[in-house]
Amino acid sequence: MQRYDGSTDSLGSAPNRDVTSRQHVPSDSVQIYTEPSSEICVKRFPKAIIAGVSKCGTFALLYFLSKHPEIAARVNTEKEANFFSQSGSYHERYNELFQTFSKINPEERLLNITSQQWNHSNENGNFKRPSDLDLYREIMPCSYSNQITMEKSPLYFFSKFAAERIKALDANIKLVFIVKEPVERILSHIAMFNDRGIIDPNLSVENTVFAKSADSSNKTVDGDAKVVRDSDYQLHIRSWLDHFRREQILFIDGDEMVRYPLGELKKVEKFLDIKPFFIRSMFKYNESKGKYCFVNGKDSESECLRKSKGREHPKINAETRKLLQEYFAPKNEQFFRLVNKTFDW
């Protein structure tokens, strides 16, 4: 049995920092949780997915959520599932599978999917192989019936067909999106590309975000550049709003997540309808990373995000930032209207 006391000891964190939200989130008394004594841990399909957005803090969000005893999170892996956004490999048969289950009543889909088998032939005769969705379930963490299985694949957000496919699996699934101020997201994206050698780290931000022009004085944002297009949230959210009810979707502020993680995590607890667990003393600020780490008990060492998190962002001059902010301003307003939520951008 795991016990969590409800103490509210002060944070050994950066001065003047409060990990609650700006609206102030109270420190709830934490409940006592037990694993079902007579139950076997099994693989289950996710009931919630962090479906985006890349470079907005999806890993940090899932990492912290994985500490909640009622969440079984697929977090201890370098490779994201990306199941609903891929084609080829074992996903190449997914379209046929999707068409089959699209015709089944939503209440019956999961039951049918779990028992679905595919027939394949080889020189020795016929044999059975698990379906694509069986394989998807197998890469999920083991869980108990009182837990919500959860995965995160931020590439789903940009996919043309991920929303439709996820709905075919479970029309009532809950979706979480974490978004950041678009320019900061671009800088984080460029930092990752630099680190991975995808783009020349010696190139300036301007070389990446502005369209090539013979007139160097005419600076125009390149809306087709991947790092720019991925920050155009209104462009990508439409498919999700077409397939899911608004109450099935939660938007988390990635900038607030960095500054006030407790407040954003409490929103997820409420959205998933799980018991309060997170309290102030579970978060300790790491000066070198500029991020909060998780502390599991008064005498425990803090657990921080892996080394690849907290990369130094490339420098950006004031003019470039202003041009990018002006480019995104109308797109941000459109996004706010679509999701009926305003962010401080």
C-alpha positions as MATLAB code, in Angstrom:
seq = 'MQRYDGSTDSLGSAPNRDVTSRQHVPSDSVQIYTEPSSEICVKRFPKAIIAGVSKCGTFALLYFLSKHPEIAARVNTEKEANFFSQSGSYHERYNELFQTFSKINPEERLLNITSQQWNHSNENGNFKRPSDLDLYREIMPCSYSNQITMEKSPLYFFSKFAAERIKALDANIKLVFIVKEPVERILSHIAMFNDRGIIDPNLSVENTVFAKSADSSNKTVDGDAKVVRDSDYQLHIRSWLDHFRREQILFIDGDEMVRYPLGELKKVEKFLDIKPFFIRSMFKYNESKGKYCFVNGKDSESECLRKSKGREHPKINAETRKLLQEYFAPKNEQFFRLVNKTFDW';
ca = [
       0.000    0.000    0.000;
       1.288    3.435   -0.914;
       0.650    6.252    1.541;
       0.847    9.938    0.787;
       0.509   12.387    3.615;
      -1.187   15.698    3.123;
       1.598   17.822    4.570;
       2.276   21.202    3.024;
       5.923   21.705    3.936;
       7.523   24.680    2.217;
       9.360   24.317   -1.060;
      13.112   24.464   -1.202;
      12.718   26.391   -4.420;
      13.629   29.624   -6.102;
      12.707   32.757   -4.114;
       9.336   34.350   -4.814;
       8.170   31.382   -6.877;
       4.768   29.829   -6.303;
       3.971   26.536   -8.014;
       0.259   27.109   -7.723;
      -1.639   28.739  -10.543;
      -2.121   32.489  -10.638;
      -5.669   31.942   -9.445;
      -4.172   30.114   -6.441;
      -4.819   26.417   -6.128;
      -5.318   25.170   -2.545;
      -3.196   22.347   -1.207;
      -5.709   19.523   -1.049;
      -5.410   16.835    1.558;
      -3.994   13.832   -0.242;
      -5.887   10.574   -0.093;
      -4.553    7.108    0.734;
      -4.347    4.869   -2.329;
      -4.190    1.109   -2.524;
      -3.618   -1.264   -5.397;
      -6.507   -3.718   -5.870;
      -5.443   -6.731   -3.808;
      -7.143   -9.432   -5.902;
      -6.623   -7.938   -9.342;
      -4.104   -8.768  -12.046;
      -2.351   -5.905  -13.796;
      -3.184   -6.001  -17.525;
      -2.564   -3.997  -20.727;
      -5.390   -1.652  -21.668;
      -6.152    0.896  -24.356;
      -5.637    4.521  -23.307;
      -8.599    6.393  -21.907;
      -6.707    9.668  -22.249;
      -4.062   10.851  -24.719;
      -1.764   13.869  -24.724;
      -2.077   14.497  -28.456;
       0.091   17.615  -28.764;
       1.726   20.010  -29.158;
       5.389   19.313  -29.951;
       7.914   21.421  -28.013;
       5.292   22.719  -25.598;
       6.071   20.451  -22.650;
       4.257   17.213  -23.491;
       6.943   15.061  -21.864;
       7.044   17.150  -18.677;
       3.255   16.995  -18.430;
       3.124   13.213  -18.836;
       6.131   12.748  -16.543;
       4.461   14.582  -13.682;
       1.118   12.874  -14.341;
       2.845    9.486  -14.206;
       3.456   10.120  -10.500;
      -0.284   10.080   -9.839;
      -1.269    6.603   -8.564;
      -4.467    6.608  -10.647;
      -2.595    7.141  -13.927;
      -0.668    4.429  -15.782;
       1.436    6.500  -18.161;
       3.567    5.309  -21.061;
       6.479    7.486  -20.001;
       9.599    5.336  -19.578;
      10.391    5.069  -23.266;
      12.337    7.183  -25.744;
      10.015    6.297  -28.634;
       6.503    7.720  -28.761;
       3.675    5.502  -29.995;
       2.635    7.736  -32.933;
       0.265    4.907  -33.831;
      -2.604    6.952  -35.215;
      -0.444    9.276  -37.301;
       1.713    6.730  -39.120;
       1.421    4.633  -42.234;
       3.619    1.836  -43.452;
       5.207   -0.936  -41.384;
       2.493   -2.719  -39.402;
       0.355    0.407  -39.764;
      -0.170   -0.236  -43.487;
      -3.192   -2.436  -42.745;
      -4.728    0.140  -40.451;
      -6.970    1.749  -43.082;
      -8.752   -1.558  -43.656;
      -9.030   -2.104  -39.917;
     -10.325    1.434  -39.431;
     -13.027    0.964  -42.064;
     -14.184   -2.201  -40.322;
     -14.542   -0.653  -36.898;
     -16.034    2.614  -38.130;
     -19.202    0.630  -38.877;
     -19.468   -0.820  -35.382;
     -21.503    0.897  -32.665;
     -19.202    2.905  -30.345;
     -20.229    0.842  -27.327;
     -19.068   -2.343  -29.061;
     -15.826   -1.081  -30.596;
     -13.406   -1.861  -27.778;
     -14.847   -5.336  -27.234;
     -14.479   -6.167  -30.929;
     -11.062   -4.600  -31.311;
      -9.513   -6.564  -28.478;
     -10.561   -9.876  -30.010;
      -9.773   -8.969  -33.622;
      -7.278  -11.290  -35.343;
      -5.708  -11.045  -38.786;
      -5.048  -14.050  -41.023;
      -1.805  -14.206  -42.940;
      -0.425  -16.930  -45.157;
       3.056  -18.303  -45.526;
       4.525  -21.345  -47.262;
       3.606  -23.582  -44.352;
      -0.054  -22.615  -44.355;
      -2.169  -20.155  -42.420;
      -1.319  -18.642  -39.072;
      -2.788  -15.867  -36.960;
      -1.086  -12.655  -35.971;
      -2.434  -10.017  -33.543;
      -4.106   -7.038  -35.168;
      -2.464   -3.640  -35.330;
      -4.609   -2.456  -32.445;
      -3.625   -5.469  -30.371;
      -0.008   -4.447  -30.923;
      -0.854   -0.876  -29.945;
      -2.384   -2.094  -26.689;
       0.689   -4.227  -25.983;
       2.998   -1.193  -25.898;
       0.870    0.393  -23.161;
       1.884    0.103  -19.494;
       0.273   -2.523  -17.315;
      -2.604   -1.071  -15.297;
      -5.332   -1.825  -12.780;
      -9.030   -1.104  -13.201;
      -8.816    1.982  -10.961;
      -6.168    3.543  -13.221;
      -6.371    5.545  -16.431;
      -3.939    4.386  -19.099;
      -2.360    7.370  -20.837;
       0.091    7.937  -23.678;
       1.459   11.017  -25.399;
       2.270   11.417  -29.070;
       2.477   15.122  -29.979;
       2.688   14.334  -33.697;
      -0.995   13.379  -33.553;
      -1.858   17.084  -33.417;
      -0.524   17.729  -36.922;
      -1.891   14.557  -38.506;
      -4.701   14.749  -41.060;
      -6.270   11.509  -39.891;
      -5.256   10.919  -36.237;
      -8.440   12.457  -34.814;
     -10.671   10.281  -36.985;
      -8.735    7.130  -36.148;
      -8.693    7.817  -32.407;
     -12.439    8.400  -32.456;
     -12.886    5.032  -34.177;
     -11.058    3.425  -31.263;
     -12.945    5.259  -28.519;
     -15.427    8.035  -29.219;
     -15.414    9.019  -25.538;
     -11.650    9.270  -25.044;
     -10.261   12.352  -23.293;
      -7.675   14.476  -25.074;
      -5.118   16.836  -23.576;
      -3.263   19.487  -25.593;
      -0.504   21.635  -24.136;
       0.334   24.843  -26.006;
       2.933   27.581  -25.573;
       3.334   31.109  -26.878;
       4.031   30.424  -30.584;
       7.379   32.246  -30.840;
       8.778   30.470  -27.774;
       7.602   27.166  -29.236;
       9.501   27.981  -32.445;
      12.706   28.691  -30.498;
      12.359   25.389  -28.632;
      11.810   23.593  -31.944;
      14.911   25.187  -33.489;
      16.960   24.289  -30.388;
      15.952   20.633  -30.794;
      16.782   20.677  -34.523;
      20.182   22.217  -33.736;
      20.869   19.593  -31.084;
      19.980   16.756  -33.454;
      21.929   18.180  -36.386;
      18.805   18.582  -38.516;
      19.688   22.196  -39.237;
      23.022   24.016  -39.074;
      23.390   25.408  -35.532;
      25.386   28.299  -36.976;
      22.337   29.563  -38.872;
      20.384   32.366  -37.218;
      16.714   32.178  -36.337;
      16.102   34.574  -39.225;
      17.490   32.031  -41.698;
      14.901   29.532  -40.499;
      11.709   31.567  -40.134;
      11.903   34.086  -42.981;
      11.181   33.328  -46.616;
      14.163   33.529  -48.948;
      14.112   36.777  -50.884;
      16.434   38.664  -53.222;
      15.612   41.759  -51.210;
      17.192   41.163  -47.815;
      15.349   44.159  -46.371;
      11.964   42.576  -47.139;
      11.507   40.149  -44.248;
       8.466   37.929  -44.669;
       7.609   35.075  -42.299;
       7.724   31.744  -44.118;
       4.397   30.165  -43.191;
       5.408   26.910  -44.857;
       8.526   26.424  -42.724;
       7.870   23.508  -40.381;
       8.887   25.355  -37.212;
       6.460   28.163  -38.131;
       3.605   26.002  -39.375;
       3.656   23.857  -36.232;
       2.972   26.979  -34.139;
      -0.146   27.807  -36.171;
      -2.483   26.076  -33.727;
      -5.722   27.193  -35.371;
      -4.701   25.387  -38.533;
      -4.380   22.004  -36.828;
      -7.078   22.093  -34.143;
     -10.019   22.116  -36.553;
      -9.949   18.378  -37.240;
     -10.065   17.612  -33.511;
     -13.008   19.940  -32.930;
     -14.812   18.311  -35.849;
     -14.490   14.831  -34.340;
     -14.721   15.396  -30.570;
     -16.972   17.299  -28.220;
     -15.340   20.330  -26.660;
     -15.799   18.876  -23.170;
     -13.579   15.948  -24.174;
     -10.641   18.283  -24.761;
      -8.471   20.052  -22.180;
      -5.977   22.760  -23.101;
      -3.009   23.207  -20.783;
      -0.876   26.360  -20.841;
       2.722   25.215  -21.395;
       4.157   28.542  -20.227;
       2.186   28.279  -16.998;
       3.303   24.645  -16.676;
       6.903   25.836  -16.469;
       6.140   28.579  -13.944;
       3.285   27.015  -11.931;
       3.126   23.239  -12.529;
       0.795   22.474   -9.632;
      -2.008   24.627  -10.992;
      -1.977   22.991  -14.421;
      -1.780   19.475  -12.956;
      -4.800   20.172  -10.769;
      -6.734   21.047  -13.936;
      -5.842   17.646  -15.397;
      -6.930   15.871  -12.209;
     -10.318   17.563  -12.429;
     -10.628   16.882  -16.165;
      -9.852   13.169  -15.736;
     -12.081   12.963  -12.649;
      -9.362   11.447  -10.474;
      -8.626   12.056   -6.802;
      -6.444   15.009   -5.725;
      -2.824   13.942   -5.343;
      -0.402   16.743   -6.218;
       0.608   19.243   -3.511;
       3.189   22.048   -3.290;
       5.864   20.047   -1.511;
       6.132   17.667   -4.471;
       7.838   20.320   -6.614;
      11.326   21.738   -6.252;
      12.819   24.341   -8.547;
      16.078   23.447  -10.317;
      18.066   26.617  -10.978;
      20.375   25.094  -13.606;
      17.521   23.746  -15.727;
      15.126   26.575  -14.986;
      12.398   23.983  -14.375;
      10.661   22.218  -11.520;
      11.532   18.696  -10.461;
       9.372   16.160   -8.624;
       9.990   15.269   -4.979;
       8.416   12.047   -3.719;
       8.486   12.522    0.045;
      10.272   14.872    2.444;
      13.560   12.961    2.503;
      13.607   11.990   -1.176;
      15.911   13.426   -3.798;
      14.212   15.430   -6.514;
      13.556   13.660   -9.813;
      14.220   15.968  -12.750;
      13.484   15.681  -16.442;
      16.070   13.998  -18.645;
      19.088   15.929  -19.923;
      17.559   16.674  -23.338;
      14.914   18.787  -21.620;
      15.704   22.405  -20.864;
      17.894   23.096  -23.911;
      19.218   26.615  -24.295;
      17.159   28.503  -26.867;
      18.802   30.304  -29.785;
      19.100   34.086  -29.622;
      16.437   36.157  -31.342;
      16.556   39.900  -31.943;
      13.708   42.249  -31.043;
      12.752   42.949  -34.660;
      12.420   39.269  -35.545;
      10.362   38.552  -32.437;
       8.061   41.489  -33.250;
       7.539   40.320  -36.850;
       6.736   36.802  -35.677;
       4.336   38.058  -33.014;
       2.550   40.197  -35.584;
       2.329   37.209  -37.938;
       0.772   35.000  -35.257;
      -1.533   37.605  -33.669;
      -4.548   37.009  -35.974;
      -3.923   33.263  -35.970;
      -3.869   33.237  -32.171;
      -7.159   35.144  -32.027;
      -8.729   32.623  -34.370;
      -7.425   29.767  -32.202;
      -8.861   31.396  -29.071;
     -12.285   31.683  -30.716;
     -12.234   28.091  -31.916;
     -11.420   26.609  -28.519;
     -13.297   29.220  -26.473;
     -10.235   29.863  -24.320;
      -7.802   32.784  -24.205;
      -4.090   32.523  -23.480;
      -1.795   35.373  -22.424;
       0.060   35.726  -25.730;
];
